[in-house]
Short mmCIF file of N, CA and C in Angstrom, two decimals:
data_model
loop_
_atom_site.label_atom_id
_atom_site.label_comp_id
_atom_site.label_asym_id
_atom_site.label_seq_id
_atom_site.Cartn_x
_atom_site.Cartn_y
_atom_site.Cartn_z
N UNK A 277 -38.60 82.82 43.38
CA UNK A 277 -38.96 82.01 42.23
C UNK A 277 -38.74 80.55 42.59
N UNK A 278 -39.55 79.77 42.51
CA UNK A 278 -39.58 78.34 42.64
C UNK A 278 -39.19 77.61 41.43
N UNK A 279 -37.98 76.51 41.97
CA UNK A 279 -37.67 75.70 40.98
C UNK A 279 -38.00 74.41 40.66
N UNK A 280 -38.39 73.94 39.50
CA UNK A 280 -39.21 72.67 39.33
C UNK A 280 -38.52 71.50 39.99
N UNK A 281 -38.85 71.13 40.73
CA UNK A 281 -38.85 70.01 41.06
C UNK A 281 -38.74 68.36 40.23
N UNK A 282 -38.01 68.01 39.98
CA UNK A 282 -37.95 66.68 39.35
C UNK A 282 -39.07 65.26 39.98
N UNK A 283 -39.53 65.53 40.36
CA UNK A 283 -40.48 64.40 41.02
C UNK A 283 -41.23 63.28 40.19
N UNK A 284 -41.34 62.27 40.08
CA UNK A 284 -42.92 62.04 39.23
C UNK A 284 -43.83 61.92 39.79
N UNK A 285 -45.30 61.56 39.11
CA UNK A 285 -46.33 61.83 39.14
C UNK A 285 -47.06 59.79 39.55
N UNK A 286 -47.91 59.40 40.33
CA UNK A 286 -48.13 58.59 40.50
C UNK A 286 -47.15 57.24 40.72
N UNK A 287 -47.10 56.20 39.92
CA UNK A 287 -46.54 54.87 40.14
C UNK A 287 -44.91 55.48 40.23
N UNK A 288 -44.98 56.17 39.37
CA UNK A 288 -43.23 56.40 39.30
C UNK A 288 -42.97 56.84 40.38
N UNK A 289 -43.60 57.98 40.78
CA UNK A 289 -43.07 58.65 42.47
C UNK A 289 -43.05 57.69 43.39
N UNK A 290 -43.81 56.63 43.52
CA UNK A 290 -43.82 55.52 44.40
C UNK A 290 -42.95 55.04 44.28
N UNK A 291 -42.47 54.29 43.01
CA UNK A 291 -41.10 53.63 42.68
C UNK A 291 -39.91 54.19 43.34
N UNK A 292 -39.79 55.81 42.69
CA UNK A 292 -38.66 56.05 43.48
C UNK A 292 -38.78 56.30 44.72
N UNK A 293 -39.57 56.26 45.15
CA UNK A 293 -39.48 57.11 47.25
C UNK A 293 -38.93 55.14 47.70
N UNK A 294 -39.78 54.14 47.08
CA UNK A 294 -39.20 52.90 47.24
C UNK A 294 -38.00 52.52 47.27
N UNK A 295 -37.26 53.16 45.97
CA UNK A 295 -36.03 52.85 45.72
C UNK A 295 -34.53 53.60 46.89
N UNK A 296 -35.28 54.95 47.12
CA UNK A 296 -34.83 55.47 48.13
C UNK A 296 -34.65 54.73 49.33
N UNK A 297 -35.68 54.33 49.98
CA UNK A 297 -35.30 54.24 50.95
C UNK A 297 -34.97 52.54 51.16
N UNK A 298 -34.47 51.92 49.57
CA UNK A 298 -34.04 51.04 49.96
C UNK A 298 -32.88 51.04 49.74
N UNK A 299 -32.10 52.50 49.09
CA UNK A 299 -30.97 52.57 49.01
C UNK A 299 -30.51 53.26 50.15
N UNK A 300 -30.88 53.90 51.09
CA UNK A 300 -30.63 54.43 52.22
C UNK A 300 -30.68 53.09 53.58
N UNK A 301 -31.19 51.81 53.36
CA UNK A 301 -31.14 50.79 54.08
C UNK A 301 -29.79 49.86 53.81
N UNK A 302 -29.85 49.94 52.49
CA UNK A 302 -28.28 49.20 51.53
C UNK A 302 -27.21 49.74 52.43
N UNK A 303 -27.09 51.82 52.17
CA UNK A 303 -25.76 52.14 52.41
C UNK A 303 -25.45 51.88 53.99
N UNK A 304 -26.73 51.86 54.72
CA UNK A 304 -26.12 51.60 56.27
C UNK A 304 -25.95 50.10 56.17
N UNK A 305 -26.39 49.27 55.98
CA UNK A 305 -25.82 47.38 55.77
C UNK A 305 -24.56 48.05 55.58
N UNK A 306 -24.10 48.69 54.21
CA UNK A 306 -22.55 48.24 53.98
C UNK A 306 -21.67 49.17 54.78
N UNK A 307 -22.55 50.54 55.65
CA UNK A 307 -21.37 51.34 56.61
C UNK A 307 -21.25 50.59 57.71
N UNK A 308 -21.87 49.37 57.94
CA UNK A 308 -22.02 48.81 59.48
C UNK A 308 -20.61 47.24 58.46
N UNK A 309 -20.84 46.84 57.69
CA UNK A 309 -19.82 46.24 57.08
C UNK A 309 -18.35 46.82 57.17
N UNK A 310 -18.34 47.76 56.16
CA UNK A 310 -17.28 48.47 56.52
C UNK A 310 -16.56 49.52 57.86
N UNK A 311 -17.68 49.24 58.83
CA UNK A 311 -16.97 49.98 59.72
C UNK A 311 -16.48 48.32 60.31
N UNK A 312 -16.88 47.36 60.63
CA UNK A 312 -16.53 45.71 60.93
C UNK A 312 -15.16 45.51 60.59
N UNK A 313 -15.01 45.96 59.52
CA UNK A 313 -13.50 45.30 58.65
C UNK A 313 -12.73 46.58 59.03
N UNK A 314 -13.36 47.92 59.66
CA UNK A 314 -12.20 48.87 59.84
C UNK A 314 -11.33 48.48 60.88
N UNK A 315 -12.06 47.99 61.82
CA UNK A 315 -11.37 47.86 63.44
C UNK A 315 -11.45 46.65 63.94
N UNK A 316 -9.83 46.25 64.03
CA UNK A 316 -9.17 44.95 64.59
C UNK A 316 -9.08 45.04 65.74
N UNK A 317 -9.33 43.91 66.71
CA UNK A 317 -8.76 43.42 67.95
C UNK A 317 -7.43 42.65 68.11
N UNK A 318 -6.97 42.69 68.72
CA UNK A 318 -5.90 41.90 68.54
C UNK A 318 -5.22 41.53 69.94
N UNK A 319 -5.56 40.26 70.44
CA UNK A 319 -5.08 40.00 72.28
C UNK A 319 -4.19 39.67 72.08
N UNK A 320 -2.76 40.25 72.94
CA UNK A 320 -1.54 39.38 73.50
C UNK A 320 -1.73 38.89 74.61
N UNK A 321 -0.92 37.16 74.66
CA UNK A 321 -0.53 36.83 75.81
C UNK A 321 -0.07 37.92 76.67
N UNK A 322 -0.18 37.32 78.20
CA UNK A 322 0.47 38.26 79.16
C UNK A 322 2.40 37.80 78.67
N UNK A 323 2.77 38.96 78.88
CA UNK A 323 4.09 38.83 78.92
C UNK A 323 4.97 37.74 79.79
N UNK A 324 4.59 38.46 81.34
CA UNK A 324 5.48 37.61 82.55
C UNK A 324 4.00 37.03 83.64
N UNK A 325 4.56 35.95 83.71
CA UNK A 325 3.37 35.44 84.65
C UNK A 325 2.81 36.27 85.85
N UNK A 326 1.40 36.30 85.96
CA UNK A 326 1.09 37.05 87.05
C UNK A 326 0.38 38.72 86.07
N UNK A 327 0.94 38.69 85.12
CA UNK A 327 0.87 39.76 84.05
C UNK A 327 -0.65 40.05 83.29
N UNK A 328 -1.45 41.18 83.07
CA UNK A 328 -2.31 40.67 82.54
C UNK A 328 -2.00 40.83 81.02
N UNK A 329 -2.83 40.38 80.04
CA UNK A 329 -2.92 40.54 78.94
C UNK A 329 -3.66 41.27 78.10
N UNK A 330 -2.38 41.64 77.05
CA UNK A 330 -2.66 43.12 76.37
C UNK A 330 -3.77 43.49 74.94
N UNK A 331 -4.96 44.11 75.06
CA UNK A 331 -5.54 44.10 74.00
C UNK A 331 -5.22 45.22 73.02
N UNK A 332 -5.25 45.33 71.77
CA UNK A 332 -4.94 46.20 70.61
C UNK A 332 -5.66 46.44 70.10
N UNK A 333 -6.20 47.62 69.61
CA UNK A 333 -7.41 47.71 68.86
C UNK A 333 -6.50 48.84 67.63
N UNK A 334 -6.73 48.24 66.31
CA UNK A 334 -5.86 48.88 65.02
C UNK A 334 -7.50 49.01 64.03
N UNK A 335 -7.51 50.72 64.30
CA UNK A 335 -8.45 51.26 63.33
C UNK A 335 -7.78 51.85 61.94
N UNK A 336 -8.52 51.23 60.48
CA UNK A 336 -7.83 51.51 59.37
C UNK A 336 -8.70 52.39 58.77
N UNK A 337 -7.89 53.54 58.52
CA UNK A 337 -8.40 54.71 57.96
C UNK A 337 -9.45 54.64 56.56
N UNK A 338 -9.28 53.62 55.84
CA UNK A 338 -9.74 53.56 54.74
C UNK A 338 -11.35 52.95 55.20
N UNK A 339 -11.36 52.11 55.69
CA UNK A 339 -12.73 51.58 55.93
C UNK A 339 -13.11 52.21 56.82
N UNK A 340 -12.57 53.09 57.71
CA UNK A 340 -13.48 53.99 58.90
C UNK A 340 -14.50 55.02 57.71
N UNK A 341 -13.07 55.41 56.89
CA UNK A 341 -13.93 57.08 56.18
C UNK A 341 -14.99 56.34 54.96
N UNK A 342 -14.53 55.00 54.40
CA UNK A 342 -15.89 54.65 53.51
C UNK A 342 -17.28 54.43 54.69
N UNK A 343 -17.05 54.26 55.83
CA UNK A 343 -18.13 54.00 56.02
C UNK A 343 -18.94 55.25 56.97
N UNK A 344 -18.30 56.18 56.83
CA UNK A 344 -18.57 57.69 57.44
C UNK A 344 -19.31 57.77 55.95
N UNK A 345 -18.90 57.67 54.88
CA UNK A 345 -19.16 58.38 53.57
C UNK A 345 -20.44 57.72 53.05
N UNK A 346 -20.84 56.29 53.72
CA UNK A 346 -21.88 55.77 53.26
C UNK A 346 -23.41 56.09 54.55
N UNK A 347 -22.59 56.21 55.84
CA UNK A 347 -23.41 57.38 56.49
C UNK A 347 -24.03 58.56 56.17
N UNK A 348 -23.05 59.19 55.87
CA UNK A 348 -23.94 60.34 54.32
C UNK A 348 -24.73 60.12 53.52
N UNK A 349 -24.02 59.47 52.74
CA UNK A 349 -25.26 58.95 51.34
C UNK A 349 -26.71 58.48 52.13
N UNK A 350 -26.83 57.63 53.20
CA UNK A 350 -27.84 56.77 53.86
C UNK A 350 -28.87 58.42 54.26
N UNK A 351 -28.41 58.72 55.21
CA UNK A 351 -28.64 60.37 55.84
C UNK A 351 -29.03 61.32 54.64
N UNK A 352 -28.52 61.57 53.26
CA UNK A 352 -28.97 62.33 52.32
C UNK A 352 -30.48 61.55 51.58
N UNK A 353 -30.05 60.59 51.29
CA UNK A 353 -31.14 59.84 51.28
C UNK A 353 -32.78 59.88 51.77
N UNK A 354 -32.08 59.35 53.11
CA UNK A 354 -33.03 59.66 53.80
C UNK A 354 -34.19 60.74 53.90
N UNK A 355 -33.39 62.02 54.09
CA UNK A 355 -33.89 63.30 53.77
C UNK A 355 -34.68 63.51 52.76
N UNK A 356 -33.95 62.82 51.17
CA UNK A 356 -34.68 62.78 50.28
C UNK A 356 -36.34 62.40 50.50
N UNK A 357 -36.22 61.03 51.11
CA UNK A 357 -37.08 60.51 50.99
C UNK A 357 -38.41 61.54 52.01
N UNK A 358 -37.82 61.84 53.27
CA UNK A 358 -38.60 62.38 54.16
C UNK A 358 -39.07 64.06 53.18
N UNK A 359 -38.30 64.48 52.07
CA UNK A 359 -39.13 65.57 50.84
C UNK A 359 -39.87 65.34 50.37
N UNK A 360 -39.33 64.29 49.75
CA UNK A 360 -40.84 63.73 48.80
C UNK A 360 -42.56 63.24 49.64
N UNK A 361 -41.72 62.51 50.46
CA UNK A 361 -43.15 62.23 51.41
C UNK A 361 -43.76 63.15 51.96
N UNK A 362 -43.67 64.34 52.27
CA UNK A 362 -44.00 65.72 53.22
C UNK A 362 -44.11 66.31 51.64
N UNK A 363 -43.21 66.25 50.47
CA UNK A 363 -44.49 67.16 49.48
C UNK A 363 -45.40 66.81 48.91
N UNK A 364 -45.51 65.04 49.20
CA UNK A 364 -46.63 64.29 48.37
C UNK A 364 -47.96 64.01 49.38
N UNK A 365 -47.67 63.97 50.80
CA UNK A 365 -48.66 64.17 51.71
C UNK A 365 -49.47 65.21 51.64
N UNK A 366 -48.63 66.89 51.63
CA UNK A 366 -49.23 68.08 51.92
C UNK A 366 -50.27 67.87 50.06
N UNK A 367 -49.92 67.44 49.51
CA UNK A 367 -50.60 67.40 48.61
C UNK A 367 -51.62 66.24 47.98
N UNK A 368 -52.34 65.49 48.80
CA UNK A 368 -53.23 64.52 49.14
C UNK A 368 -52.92 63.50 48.19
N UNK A 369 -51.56 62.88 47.64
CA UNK A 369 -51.34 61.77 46.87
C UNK A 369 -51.04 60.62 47.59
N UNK A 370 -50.72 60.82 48.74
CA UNK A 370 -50.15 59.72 49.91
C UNK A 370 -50.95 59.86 51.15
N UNK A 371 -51.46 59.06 51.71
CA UNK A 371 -52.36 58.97 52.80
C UNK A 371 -51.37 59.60 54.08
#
């Protein structure tokens, strides 16, 4: 048994496949943001002369997993969008 589909019909379906995939462009801007602010560098001087100097890299859990989580949303999205277009193609509304 097939279940109805929520889709619309002309301008509206356009609107949203639009809106999609400009919300699937948004969430990667802000996972590439938030992955930026997850992970610090941080150089020390060399200790003793002759010494080289030490780099740190401090990854923060909170902005790693928001921006794993907006990877998803972008990726579900996406998908969305690649449904609608493959059921609105097979059905001659979209070139």
């Amino acid at each position: 048994m097939k279940r109805p589909v929520a889709t619309g019909t002309g301008a509206r379906a356009l609107v949203i496949l639009v809106a999609e995939v400009f919300g699937a462009a948004l969430a990667l801007a802000l996972a590439f943001v938030c992955w930026t602010r997850g992970v610090t560098t941080v150089e020390f001087a060399p200790i003793a002369p002759g010494t080289p100097p030490f780099t740190s890299v401090r990854y923060s859990g909170g902005w790693i997993s928001a921006a794993f989580a907006l990877l998803v949303v972008a990726g579900l999205l996406v998908l969305a969008v690649l449904r609608r277009y493959a059921r609105r193609s097979s059905s001659g509304k979209y070139p």
